[in-house]
Short mmCIF file of C-alpha atoms in Angstrom, two decimals:
data_model
loop_
_atom_site.label_atom_id
_atom_site.label_comp_id
_atom_site.label_asym_id
_atom_site.label_seq_id
_atom_site.Cartn_x
_atom_site.Cartn_y
_atom_site.Cartn_z
CA MET A 1 -0.18 -0.17 -0.06
CA ILE A 2 1.21 3.95 -0.82
CA GLY A 3 0.07 6.39 1.24
CA ALA A 4 -1.42 9.78 0.47
CA GLU A 5 1.88 11.39 0.23
CA GLY A 6 3.63 8.81 -1.56
CA GLU A 7 5.30 7.05 1.41
CA ASN A 8 5.27 3.24 1.28
CA ILE A 9 3.00 1.83 4.03
CA GLY A 10 3.50 -1.62 3.54
CA VAL A 11 1.22 -4.52 3.20
CA VAL A 12 -1.72 -4.15 5.35
CA THR A 13 -5.42 -6.06 5.09
CA PRO A 14 -8.22 -4.43 3.01
CA GLU A 15 -9.91 -2.93 6.08
CA ARG A 16 -7.09 -1.41 7.41
CA GLY A 17 -6.40 0.12 4.17
CA ARG A 18 -10.10 1.32 3.95
CA GLU A 19 -9.44 2.60 7.44
CA LEU A 20 -6.46 4.79 6.80
CA ALA A 21 -8.35 6.07 3.32
CA GLU A 22 -11.15 6.91 5.66
CA GLN A 23 -8.94 9.11 8.15
CA ALA A 24 -7.20 11.01 5.26
CA GLY A 25 -10.33 11.70 3.67
CA LEU A 26 -9.42 10.11 0.61
CA ASP A 27 -10.29 7.24 -1.61
CA LEU A 28 -8.48 3.59 -1.38
CA VAL A 29 -7.70 2.94 -5.16
CA GLU A 30 -6.04 -0.23 -6.70
CA ILE A 31 -3.30 0.70 -8.78
CA SER A 32 -2.08 -2.69 -10.27
CA PRO A 33 -4.49 -5.52 -9.53
CA ASN A 34 -2.55 -8.11 -11.12
CA ALA A 35 0.68 -7.55 -8.77
CA SER A 36 1.24 -10.17 -6.03
CA PRO A 37 0.21 -8.71 -3.60
CA PRO A 38 -2.10 -6.09 -5.25
CA VAL A 39 -0.81 -2.40 -5.29
CA CYS A 40 -3.26 0.14 -3.79
CA LYS A 41 -2.83 4.12 -3.23
CA ILE A 42 -4.95 6.44 -1.11
CA MET A 43 -5.69 9.23 -3.10
CA ASP A 44 -8.76 11.26 -4.68
CA PHE A 45 -10.29 9.02 -7.37
CA GLY A 46 -11.65 12.02 -9.26
CA LYS A 47 -8.23 13.49 -9.69
CA PHE A 48 -6.70 9.98 -10.79
CA LYS A 49 -9.65 9.65 -13.42
CA TYR A 50 -9.11 12.80 -14.85
CA GLU A 51 -5.45 12.50 -14.98
CA GLN A 52 -5.62 9.06 -16.52
CA GLN A 53 -7.93 11.09 -19.33
CA LYS A 54 -5.58 13.55 -19.89
CA ARG A 55 -2.88 11.06 -20.59
CA GLU A 56 -4.85 9.05 -22.89
CA ALA A 57 -6.04 12.12 -24.79
CA GLU A 58 -2.17 13.05 -24.99
CA ALA A 59 -1.24 9.87 -26.54
CA ARG A 60 -4.30 9.89 -28.98
CA LYS A 61 -3.08 13.27 -30.22
CA LYS A 62 0.09 12.05 -30.64
CA GLN A 63 -0.55 8.97 -32.64
CA LYS A 64 -0.52 10.03 -36.64
CA THR A 65 -3.43 8.19 -38.47
CA ILE A 66 -2.80 6.97 -42.04
CA GLU A 67 -5.06 7.70 -44.84
CA VAL A 68 -5.71 6.44 -48.12
CA LYS A 69 -5.41 9.19 -50.69
CA GLU A 70 -6.70 8.36 -54.44
CA VAL A 71 -5.17 9.48 -57.55
CA LYS A 72 -7.21 8.38 -61.04
CA PHE A 73 -5.64 7.87 -64.11
CA ARG A 74 -6.97 6.97 -67.68
CA PRO A 75 -5.06 4.77 -70.00
CA ASN A 76 -4.39 7.74 -72.41
CA THR A 77 -3.44 10.37 -69.62
CA ASP A 78 -1.12 12.69 -71.37
CA VAL A 79 2.38 13.75 -70.08
CA HIS A 80 1.15 16.92 -68.60
CA ASP A 81 -1.64 15.31 -66.67
CA TYR A 82 0.58 12.68 -65.67
CA ASP A 83 3.04 14.90 -64.03
CA VAL A 84 0.33 17.10 -62.22
CA LYS A 85 -1.37 13.94 -61.05
CA MET A 86 2.34 12.26 -59.94
CA LYS A 87 2.93 15.44 -57.99
CA ASN A 88 -0.05 14.81 -55.99
CA VAL A 89 1.12 11.33 -55.47
CA PHE A 90 4.44 12.37 -54.24
CA LYS A 91 2.79 14.89 -51.92
CA PHE A 92 0.37 12.52 -50.16
CA LEU A 93 3.54 9.96 -49.58
CA GLU A 94 5.59 12.81 -48.35
CA LYS A 95 2.71 13.46 -45.72
CA GLY A 96 2.88 9.54 -44.66
CA ASP A 97 -0.29 8.87 -46.50
CA LYS A 98 -1.05 5.70 -48.59
CA VAL A 99 -2.14 6.40 -52.16
CA LYS A 100 -4.58 4.13 -54.58
CA VAL A 101 -3.76 4.64 -57.90
CA THR A 102 -6.66 3.93 -60.05
CA LEU A 103 -6.80 3.45 -63.70
CA ARG A 104 -10.29 3.24 -65.12
CA PHE A 105 -11.24 1.70 -68.48
CA ARG A 106 -14.12 2.51 -70.45
CA GLY A 107 -15.47 0.92 -73.60
CA ARG A 108 -13.15 0.09 -76.48
CA GLU A 109 -10.02 0.51 -74.02
CA MET A 110 -10.82 -2.39 -72.14
CA ALA A 111 -9.24 -4.24 -74.85
CA HIS A 112 -5.75 -2.51 -74.25
CA GLN A 113 -5.16 -3.16 -71.08
CA ASN A 114 -1.45 -3.72 -71.45
CA LEU A 115 -1.46 0.32 -71.82
CA GLY A 116 -2.93 0.42 -68.50
CA ARG A 117 -0.39 -2.10 -67.26
CA GLU A 118 2.59 0.00 -68.63
CA LEU A 119 1.42 3.27 -67.09
CA LEU A 120 1.13 1.82 -63.97
CA GLU A 121 4.49 0.41 -63.87
CA ARG A 122 5.51 3.62 -64.93
CA VAL A 123 4.08 5.28 -61.50
CA ALA A 124 5.74 2.21 -59.74
CA GLU A 125 8.99 3.15 -61.38
CA ASP A 126 8.50 7.03 -60.62
CA VAL A 127 7.48 6.56 -56.85
CA LYS A 128 10.71 4.39 -56.21
CA GLU A 129 12.75 6.54 -53.96
CA VAL A 130 9.55 8.07 -51.77
CA GLY A 131 7.40 4.80 -51.57
CA LYS A 132 6.86 1.20 -52.10
CA VAL A 133 4.35 -0.58 -54.00
CA GLU A 134 2.08 -2.89 -51.61
CA ASN A 135 -0.44 -4.20 -53.88
CA MET A 136 0.72 -4.86 -57.35
CA PRO A 137 -1.71 -3.75 -60.13
CA LYS A 138 -4.69 -5.74 -60.30
CA MET A 139 -8.05 -5.70 -62.36
CA GLU A 140 -11.33 -5.14 -60.44
CA GLY A 141 -13.97 -4.80 -62.73
CA ARG A 142 -13.33 -1.85 -65.23
CA GLN A 143 -10.35 -0.40 -63.22
CA MET A 144 -6.80 -1.73 -62.45
CA ILE A 145 -5.97 -0.65 -58.81
CA MET A 146 -2.32 -0.22 -57.42
CA MET A 147 -1.32 0.60 -53.89
CA VAL A 148 1.68 2.74 -52.82
CA GLY A 149 2.85 3.49 -49.42
CA PRO A 150 5.30 5.82 -48.22
CA VAL A 151 8.93 4.17 -47.30
CA LYS A 152 9.91 4.84 -43.53
#
């Protein structure tokens, strides 16, 4: 058991612990129930819960959520349009987000899937320094999809 000022009281019965907490006008809080014997501390339980919430909020604030951004191409995307879209891909990867590169086929373009695969391979080659391909290009209906993640 740990006292109100942080001093170590030692091993006491639960009844004696409650008695000491009542005398101090505070609560008896079980800090680590899995320890042998369990560790309890005399403290203000409301204050303890408040500080615990603050620590958890701080931990949540510091963690980064990875978002999946999507960049859409077409098989006949021209050079300048390709460069503009690639600039966005690089920007997303630098921020630490994953990028879903989607290539949509319409009508007769389905007959030329090799052009689409070449375009996605070109994208994979261009992002080699800042990202790594997580899912190789694969067809899903009328679109070919590839996932690119940031390099750590």
